[in-house]
mmCIF file of C-alpha atoms in Angstrom:
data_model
loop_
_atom_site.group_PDB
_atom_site.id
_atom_site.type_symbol
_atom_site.label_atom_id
_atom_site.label_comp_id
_atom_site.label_asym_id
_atom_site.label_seq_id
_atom_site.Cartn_x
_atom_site.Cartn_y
_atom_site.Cartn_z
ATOM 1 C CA UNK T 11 -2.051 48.999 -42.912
ATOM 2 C CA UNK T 12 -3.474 46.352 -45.389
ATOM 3 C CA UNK T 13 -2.406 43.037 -46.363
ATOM 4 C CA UNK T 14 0.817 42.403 -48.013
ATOM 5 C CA UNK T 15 0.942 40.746 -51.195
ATOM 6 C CA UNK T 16 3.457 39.335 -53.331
ATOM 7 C CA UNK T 17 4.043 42.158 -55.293
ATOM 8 C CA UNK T 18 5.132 43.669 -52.120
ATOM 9 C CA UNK T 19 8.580 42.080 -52.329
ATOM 10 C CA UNK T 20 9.597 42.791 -55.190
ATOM 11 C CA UNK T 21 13.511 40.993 -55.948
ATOM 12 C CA UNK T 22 16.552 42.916 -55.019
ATOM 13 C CA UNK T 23 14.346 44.812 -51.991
ATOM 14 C CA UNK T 24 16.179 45.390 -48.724
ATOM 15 C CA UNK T 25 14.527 45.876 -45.144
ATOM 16 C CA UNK T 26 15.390 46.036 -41.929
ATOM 17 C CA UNK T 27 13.480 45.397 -39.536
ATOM 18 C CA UNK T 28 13.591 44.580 -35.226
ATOM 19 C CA UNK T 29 15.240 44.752 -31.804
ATOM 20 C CA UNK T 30 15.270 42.047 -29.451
ATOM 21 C CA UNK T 31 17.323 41.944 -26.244
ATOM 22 C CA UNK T 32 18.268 38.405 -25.349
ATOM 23 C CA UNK T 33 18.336 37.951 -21.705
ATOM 24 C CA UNK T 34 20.197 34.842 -19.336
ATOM 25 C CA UNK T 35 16.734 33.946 -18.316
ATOM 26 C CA UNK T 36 15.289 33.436 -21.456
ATOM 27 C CA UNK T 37 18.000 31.744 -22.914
ATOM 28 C CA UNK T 38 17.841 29.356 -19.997
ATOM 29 C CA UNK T 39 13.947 28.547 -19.829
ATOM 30 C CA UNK T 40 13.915 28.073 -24.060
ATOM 31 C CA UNK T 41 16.842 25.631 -23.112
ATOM 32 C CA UNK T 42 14.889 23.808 -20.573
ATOM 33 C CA UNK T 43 12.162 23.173 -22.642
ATOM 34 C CA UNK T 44 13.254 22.561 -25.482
ATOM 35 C CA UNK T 45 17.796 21.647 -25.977
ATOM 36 C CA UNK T 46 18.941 21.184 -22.143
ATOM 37 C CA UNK T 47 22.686 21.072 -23.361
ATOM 38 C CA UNK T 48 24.920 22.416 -20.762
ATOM 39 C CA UNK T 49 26.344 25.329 -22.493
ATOM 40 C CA UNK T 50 22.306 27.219 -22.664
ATOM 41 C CA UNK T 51 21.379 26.042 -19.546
ATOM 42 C CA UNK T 52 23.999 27.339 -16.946
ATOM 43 C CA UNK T 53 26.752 29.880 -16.997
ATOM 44 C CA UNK T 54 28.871 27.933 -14.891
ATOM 45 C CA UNK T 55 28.785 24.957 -17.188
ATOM 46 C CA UNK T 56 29.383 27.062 -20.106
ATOM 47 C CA UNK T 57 32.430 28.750 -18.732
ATOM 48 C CA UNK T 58 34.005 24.984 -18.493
ATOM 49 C CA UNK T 59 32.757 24.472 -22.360
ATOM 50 C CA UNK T 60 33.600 25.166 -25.487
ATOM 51 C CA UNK T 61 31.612 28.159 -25.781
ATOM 52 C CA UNK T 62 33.042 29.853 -22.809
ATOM 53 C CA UNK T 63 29.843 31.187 -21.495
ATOM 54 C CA UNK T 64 26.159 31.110 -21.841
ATOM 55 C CA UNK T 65 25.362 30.888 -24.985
ATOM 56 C CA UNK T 66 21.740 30.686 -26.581
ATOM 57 C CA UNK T 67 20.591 27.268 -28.415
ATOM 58 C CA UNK T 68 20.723 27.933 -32.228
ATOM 59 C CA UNK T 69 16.720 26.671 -32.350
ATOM 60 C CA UNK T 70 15.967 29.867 -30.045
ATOM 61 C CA UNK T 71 17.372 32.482 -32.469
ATOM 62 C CA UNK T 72 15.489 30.640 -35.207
ATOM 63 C CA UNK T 73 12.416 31.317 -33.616
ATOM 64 C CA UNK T 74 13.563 35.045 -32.249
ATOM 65 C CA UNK T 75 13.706 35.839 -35.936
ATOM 66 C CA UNK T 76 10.494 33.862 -36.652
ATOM 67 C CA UNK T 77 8.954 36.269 -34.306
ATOM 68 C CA UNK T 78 10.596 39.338 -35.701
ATOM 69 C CA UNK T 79 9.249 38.416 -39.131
ATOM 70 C CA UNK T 80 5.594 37.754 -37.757
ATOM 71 C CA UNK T 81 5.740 41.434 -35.690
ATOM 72 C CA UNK T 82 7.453 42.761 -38.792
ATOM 73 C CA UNK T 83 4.890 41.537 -41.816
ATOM 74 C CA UNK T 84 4.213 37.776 -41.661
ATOM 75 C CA UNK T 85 1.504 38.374 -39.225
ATOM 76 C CA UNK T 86 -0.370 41.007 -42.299
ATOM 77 C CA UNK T 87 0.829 39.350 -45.232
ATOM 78 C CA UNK T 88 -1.793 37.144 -47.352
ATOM 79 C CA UNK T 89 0.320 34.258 -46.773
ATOM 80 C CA UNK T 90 0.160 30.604 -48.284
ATOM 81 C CA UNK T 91 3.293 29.458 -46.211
ATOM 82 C CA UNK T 92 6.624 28.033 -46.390
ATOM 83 C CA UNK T 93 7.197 24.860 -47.052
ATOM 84 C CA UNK T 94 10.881 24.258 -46.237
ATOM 85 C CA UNK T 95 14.195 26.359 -44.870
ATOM 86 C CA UNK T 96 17.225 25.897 -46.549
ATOM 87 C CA UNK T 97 20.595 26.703 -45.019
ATOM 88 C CA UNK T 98 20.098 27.762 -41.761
ATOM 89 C CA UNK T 99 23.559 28.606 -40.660
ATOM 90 C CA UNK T 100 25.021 29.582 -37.316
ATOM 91 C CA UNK T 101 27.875 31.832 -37.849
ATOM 92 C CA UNK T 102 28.478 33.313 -34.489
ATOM 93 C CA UNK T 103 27.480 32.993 -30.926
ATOM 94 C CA UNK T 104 24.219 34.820 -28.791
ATOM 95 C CA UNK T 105 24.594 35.586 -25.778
ATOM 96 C CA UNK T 106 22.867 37.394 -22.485
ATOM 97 C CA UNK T 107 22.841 41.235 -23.524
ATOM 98 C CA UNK T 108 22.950 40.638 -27.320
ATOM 99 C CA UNK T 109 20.227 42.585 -29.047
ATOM 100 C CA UNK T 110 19.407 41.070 -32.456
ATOM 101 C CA UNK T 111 17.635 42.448 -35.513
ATOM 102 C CA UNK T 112 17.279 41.077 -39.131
ATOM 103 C CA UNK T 113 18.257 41.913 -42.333
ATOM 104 C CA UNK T 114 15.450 40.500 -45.121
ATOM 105 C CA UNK T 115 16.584 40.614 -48.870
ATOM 106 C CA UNK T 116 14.354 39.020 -51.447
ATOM 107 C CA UNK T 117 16.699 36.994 -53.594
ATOM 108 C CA UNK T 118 14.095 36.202 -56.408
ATOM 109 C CA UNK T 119 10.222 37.031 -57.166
ATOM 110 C CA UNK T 120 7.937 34.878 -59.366
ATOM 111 C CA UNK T 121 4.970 34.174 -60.371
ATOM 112 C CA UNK T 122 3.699 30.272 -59.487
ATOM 113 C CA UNK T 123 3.653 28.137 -62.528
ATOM 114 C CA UNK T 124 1.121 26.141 -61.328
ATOM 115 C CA UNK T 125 -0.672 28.503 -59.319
ATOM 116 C CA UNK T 126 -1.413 31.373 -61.233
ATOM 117 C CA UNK T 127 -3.102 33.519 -58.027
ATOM 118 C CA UNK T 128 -0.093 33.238 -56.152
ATOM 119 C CA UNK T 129 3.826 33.588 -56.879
ATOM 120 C CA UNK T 130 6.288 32.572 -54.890
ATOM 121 C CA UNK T 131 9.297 35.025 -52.762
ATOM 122 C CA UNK T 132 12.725 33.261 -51.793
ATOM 123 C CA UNK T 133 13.867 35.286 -48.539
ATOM 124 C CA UNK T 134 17.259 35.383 -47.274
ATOM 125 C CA UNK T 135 17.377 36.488 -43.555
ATOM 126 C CA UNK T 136 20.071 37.853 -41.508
ATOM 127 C CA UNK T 137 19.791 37.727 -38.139
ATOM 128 C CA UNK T 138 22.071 40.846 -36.707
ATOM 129 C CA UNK T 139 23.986 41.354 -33.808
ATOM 130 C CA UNK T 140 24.514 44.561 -32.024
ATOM 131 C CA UNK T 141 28.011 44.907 -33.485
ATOM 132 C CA UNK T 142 26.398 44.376 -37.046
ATOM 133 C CA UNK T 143 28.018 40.892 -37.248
ATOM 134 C CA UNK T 144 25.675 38.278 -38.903
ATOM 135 C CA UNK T 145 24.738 35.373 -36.265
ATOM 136 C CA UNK T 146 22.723 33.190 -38.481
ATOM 137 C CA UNK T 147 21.563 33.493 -41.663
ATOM 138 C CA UNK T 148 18.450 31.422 -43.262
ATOM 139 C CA UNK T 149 16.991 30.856 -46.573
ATOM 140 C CA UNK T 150 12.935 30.398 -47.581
ATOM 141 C CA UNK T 151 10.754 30.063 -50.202
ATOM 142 C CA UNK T 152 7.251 31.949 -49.291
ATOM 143 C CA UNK T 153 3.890 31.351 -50.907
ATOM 144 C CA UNK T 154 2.087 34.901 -51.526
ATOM 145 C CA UNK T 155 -1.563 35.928 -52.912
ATOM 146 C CA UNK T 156 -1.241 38.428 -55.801
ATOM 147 C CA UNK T 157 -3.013 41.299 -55.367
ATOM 148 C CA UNK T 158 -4.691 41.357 -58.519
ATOM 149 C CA UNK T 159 -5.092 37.789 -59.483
ATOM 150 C CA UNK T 160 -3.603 36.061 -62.332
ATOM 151 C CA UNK I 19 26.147 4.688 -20.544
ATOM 152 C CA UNK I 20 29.161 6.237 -21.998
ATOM 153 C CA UNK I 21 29.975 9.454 -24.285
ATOM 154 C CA UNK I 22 28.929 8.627 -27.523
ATOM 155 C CA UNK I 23 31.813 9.454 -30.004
ATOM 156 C CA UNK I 24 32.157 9.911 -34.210
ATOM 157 C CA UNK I 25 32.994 6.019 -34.072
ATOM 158 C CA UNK I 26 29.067 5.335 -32.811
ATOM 159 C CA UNK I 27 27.145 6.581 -36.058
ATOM 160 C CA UNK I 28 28.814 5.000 -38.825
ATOM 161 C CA UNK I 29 27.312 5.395 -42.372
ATOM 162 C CA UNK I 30 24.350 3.897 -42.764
ATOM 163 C CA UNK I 31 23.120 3.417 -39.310
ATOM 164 C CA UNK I 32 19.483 3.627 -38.771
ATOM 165 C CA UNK I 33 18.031 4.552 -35.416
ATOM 166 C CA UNK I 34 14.102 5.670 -33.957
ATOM 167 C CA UNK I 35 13.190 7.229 -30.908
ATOM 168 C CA UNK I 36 10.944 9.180 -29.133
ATOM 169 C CA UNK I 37 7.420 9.660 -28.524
ATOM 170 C CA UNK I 38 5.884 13.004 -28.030
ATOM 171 C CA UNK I 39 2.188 13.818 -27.572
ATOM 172 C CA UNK I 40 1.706 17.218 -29.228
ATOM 173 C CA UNK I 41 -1.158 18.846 -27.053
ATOM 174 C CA UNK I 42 -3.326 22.283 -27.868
ATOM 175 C CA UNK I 43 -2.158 24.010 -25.126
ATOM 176 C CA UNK I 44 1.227 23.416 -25.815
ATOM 177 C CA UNK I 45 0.910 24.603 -29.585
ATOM 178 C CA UNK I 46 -0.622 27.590 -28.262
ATOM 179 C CA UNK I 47 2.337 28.372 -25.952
ATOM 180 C CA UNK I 48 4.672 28.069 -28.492
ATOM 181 C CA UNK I 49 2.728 30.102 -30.661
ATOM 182 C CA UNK I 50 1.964 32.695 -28.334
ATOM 183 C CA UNK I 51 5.713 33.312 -27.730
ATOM 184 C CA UNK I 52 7.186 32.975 -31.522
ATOM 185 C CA UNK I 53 4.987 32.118 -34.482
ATOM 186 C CA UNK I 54 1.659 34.424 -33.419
ATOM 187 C CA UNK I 55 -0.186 33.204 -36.566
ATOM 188 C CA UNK I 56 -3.660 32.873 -36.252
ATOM 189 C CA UNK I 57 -3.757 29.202 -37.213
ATOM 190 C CA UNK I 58 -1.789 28.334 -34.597
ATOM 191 C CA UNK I 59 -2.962 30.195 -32.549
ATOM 192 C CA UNK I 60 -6.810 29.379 -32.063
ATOM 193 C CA UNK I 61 -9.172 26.490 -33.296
ATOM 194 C CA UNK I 62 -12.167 28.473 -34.029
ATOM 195 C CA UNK I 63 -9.789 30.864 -36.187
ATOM 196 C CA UNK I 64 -7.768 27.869 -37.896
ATOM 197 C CA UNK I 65 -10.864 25.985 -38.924
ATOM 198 C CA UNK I 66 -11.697 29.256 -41.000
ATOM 199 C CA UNK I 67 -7.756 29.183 -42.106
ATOM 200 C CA UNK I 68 -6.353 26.767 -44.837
ATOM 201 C CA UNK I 69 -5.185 24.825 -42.620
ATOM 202 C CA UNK I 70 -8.477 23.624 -41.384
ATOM 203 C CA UNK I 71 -7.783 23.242 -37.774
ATOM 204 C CA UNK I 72 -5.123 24.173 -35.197
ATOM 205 C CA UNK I 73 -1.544 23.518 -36.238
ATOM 206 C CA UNK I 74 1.883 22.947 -34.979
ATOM 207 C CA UNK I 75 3.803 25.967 -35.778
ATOM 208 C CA UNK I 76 6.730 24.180 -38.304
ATOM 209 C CA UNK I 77 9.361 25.295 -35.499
ATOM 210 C CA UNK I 78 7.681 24.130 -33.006
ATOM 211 C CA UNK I 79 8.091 20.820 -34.875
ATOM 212 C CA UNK I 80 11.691 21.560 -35.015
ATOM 213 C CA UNK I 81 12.376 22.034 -31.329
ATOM 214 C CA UNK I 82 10.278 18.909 -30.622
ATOM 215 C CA UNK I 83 12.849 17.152 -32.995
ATOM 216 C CA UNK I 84 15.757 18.974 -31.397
ATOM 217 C CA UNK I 85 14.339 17.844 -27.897
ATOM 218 C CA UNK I 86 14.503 14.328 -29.025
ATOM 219 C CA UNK I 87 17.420 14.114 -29.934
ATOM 220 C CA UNK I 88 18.649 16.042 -26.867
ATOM 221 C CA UNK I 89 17.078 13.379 -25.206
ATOM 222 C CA UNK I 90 18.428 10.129 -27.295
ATOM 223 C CA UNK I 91 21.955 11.046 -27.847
ATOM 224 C CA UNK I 92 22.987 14.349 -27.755
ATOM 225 C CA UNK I 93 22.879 14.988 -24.040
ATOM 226 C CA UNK I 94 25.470 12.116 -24.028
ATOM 227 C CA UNK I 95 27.629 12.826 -27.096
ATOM 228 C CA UNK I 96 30.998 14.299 -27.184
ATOM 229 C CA UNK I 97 29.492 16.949 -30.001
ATOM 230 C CA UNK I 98 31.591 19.997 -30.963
ATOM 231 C CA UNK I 99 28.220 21.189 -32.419
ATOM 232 C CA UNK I 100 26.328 21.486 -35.547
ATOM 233 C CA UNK I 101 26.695 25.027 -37.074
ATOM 234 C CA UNK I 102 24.022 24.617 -40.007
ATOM 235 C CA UNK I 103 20.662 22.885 -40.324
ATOM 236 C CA UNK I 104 19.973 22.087 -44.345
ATOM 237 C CA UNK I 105 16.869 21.443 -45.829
ATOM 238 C CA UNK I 106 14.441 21.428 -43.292
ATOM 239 C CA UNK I 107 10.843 20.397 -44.963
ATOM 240 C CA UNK I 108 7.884 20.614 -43.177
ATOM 241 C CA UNK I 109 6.044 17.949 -44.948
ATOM 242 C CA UNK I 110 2.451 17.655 -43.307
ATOM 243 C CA UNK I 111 0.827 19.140 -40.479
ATOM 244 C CA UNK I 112 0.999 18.391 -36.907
ATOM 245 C CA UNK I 113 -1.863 19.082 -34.925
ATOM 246 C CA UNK I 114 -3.687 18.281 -31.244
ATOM 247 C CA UNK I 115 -3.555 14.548 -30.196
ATOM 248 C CA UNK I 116 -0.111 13.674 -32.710
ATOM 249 C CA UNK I 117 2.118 11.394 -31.824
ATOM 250 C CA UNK I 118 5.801 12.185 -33.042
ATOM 251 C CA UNK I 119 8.933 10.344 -33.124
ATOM 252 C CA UNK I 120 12.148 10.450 -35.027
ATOM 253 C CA UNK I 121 14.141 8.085 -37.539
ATOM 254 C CA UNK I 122 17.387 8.998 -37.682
ATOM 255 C CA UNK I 123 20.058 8.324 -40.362
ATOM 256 C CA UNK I 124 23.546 8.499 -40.854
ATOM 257 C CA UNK I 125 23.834 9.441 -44.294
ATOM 258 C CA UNK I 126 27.941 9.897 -44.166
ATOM 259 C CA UNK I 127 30.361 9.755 -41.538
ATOM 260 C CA UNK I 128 34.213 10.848 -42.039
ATOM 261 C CA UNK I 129 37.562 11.995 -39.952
ATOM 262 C CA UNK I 130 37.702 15.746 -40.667
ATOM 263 C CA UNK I 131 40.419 17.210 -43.063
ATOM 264 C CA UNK I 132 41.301 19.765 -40.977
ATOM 265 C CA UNK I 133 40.548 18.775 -37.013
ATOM 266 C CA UNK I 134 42.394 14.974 -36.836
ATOM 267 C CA UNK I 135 40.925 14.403 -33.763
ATOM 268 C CA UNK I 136 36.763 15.199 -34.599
ATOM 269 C CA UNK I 137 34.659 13.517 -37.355
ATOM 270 C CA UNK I 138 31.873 15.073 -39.676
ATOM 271 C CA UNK I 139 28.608 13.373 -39.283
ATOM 272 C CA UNK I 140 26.039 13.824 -41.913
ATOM 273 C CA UNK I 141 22.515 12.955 -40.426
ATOM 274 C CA UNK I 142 18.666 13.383 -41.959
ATOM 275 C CA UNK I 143 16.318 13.605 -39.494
ATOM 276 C CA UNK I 144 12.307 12.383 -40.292
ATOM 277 C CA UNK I 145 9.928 13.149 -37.905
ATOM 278 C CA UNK I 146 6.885 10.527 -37.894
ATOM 279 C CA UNK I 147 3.526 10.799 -36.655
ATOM 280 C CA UNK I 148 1.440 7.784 -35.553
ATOM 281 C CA UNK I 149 0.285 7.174 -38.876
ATOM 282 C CA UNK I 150 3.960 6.198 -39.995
ATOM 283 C CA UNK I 151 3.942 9.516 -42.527
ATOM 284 C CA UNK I 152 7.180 12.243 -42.410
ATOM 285 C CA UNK I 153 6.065 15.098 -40.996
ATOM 286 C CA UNK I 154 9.319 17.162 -41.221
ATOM 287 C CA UNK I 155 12.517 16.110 -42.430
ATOM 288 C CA UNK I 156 16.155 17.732 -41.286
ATOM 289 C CA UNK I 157 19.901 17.365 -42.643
ATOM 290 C CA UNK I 158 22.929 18.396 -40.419
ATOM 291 C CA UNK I 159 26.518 17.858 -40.063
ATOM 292 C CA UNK I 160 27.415 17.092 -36.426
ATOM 293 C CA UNK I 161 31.175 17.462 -35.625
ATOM 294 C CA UNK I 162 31.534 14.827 -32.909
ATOM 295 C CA UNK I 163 34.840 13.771 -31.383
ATOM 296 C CA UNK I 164 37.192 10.770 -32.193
ATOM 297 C CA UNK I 165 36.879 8.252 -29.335
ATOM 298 C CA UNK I 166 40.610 7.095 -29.981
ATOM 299 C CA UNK I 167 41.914 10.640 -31.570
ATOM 300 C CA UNK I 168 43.395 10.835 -34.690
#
């Protein structure tokens, strides 16, 4: 497969893309590292919380979907970055057994004003549940090459 | 120390913390596990990249941030959670041998409308490197108990 360019995602297009299981033991060792709150670390602290059980730490599906994207087209896309997410929002709760996939929709396509070789794609993601329920959604603007130049 | 409740971050408090030493291998890990890109991935690629040099994937700047603040006040604060993340700008890059730390802001603090007994805390997050310049920036709105209850 070659590179994927901006005229690639094209607004309006739908995709859907991934399937990752989330497991206890990952949700514990991202929480470790990285937000040891009590409610991702242990499931007998969680069932005494809020959340009622194990729940993962809203960074760690942010980066399950960054990882999703990457596998998906990130990682073969002639990319010039992101600069920024808007509106990350956690709707529901992931937990052990959850399998998560995303739903990408280009909201808007355009050429760069100021950078005629590249244009510039504003993503919304989905991030899925196994009961198609949204769990977070986030919002980018992406940086890609045009194919043929300005 | 004591839970930290809405009553502790009143508008216009300014607070800085933290001091993490961003390391290769440890942008590598991260990489390796979520944000596979070559340029953070691998110096000799990155140097060929735009980046010029191995660099921080931008979540792995936003877990250090989230691990800060884990470690400053959240860990201790009687939060009911934070169920969006605004505007997150990644500003510079963050490479090997960075220093990072975090100045944090209350930009508006007030009883919610419809829980009596939690406030809404609006915070913006900058993450600093050693050369005093925002790496990242972050809004939120932390729901955070009422020490005394409505």
């Amino acid at each position: 497969m070659g590179l994927l360019y901006f005229e690639d995602f094209p607004a309006g297009q739908v995709a859907e893309y991934g399937d990752r299981l989330v497991t206890a033991e990952e949700i514990v060792a991202f929480a470790r590292a990285w937000d040891p709150q009590p409610f991702h670390l242990d499931e007998e602290a969680a069932k005494h919380s809020q959340a009622g059980g194990l729940i993962a730490s809203g960074w760690h599906t942010g980066v399950m979907l960054m990882r999703m994207n990457c596998d998906e087209f990130l990682l073969r896309a002639a990319s010039e970055g992101a600069p920024s997410a808007e509106e990350i929002k956690w709707l529901r709760p992931v937990g052990p057994g959850d399998r998560l996939s995303v739903r990408r929709i280009v909201v808007s396509a355009r050429p760069s004003r100021s950078r005629p070789e590249i244009g510039v794609v504003e993503f919304r993601f989905e991030v899925i549940n196994q009961h198609r329920e949204i769990v977070m959604t986030q919002h980018n603007f992406s940086f890609l090459r045009r194919r043929e130049g300005p």
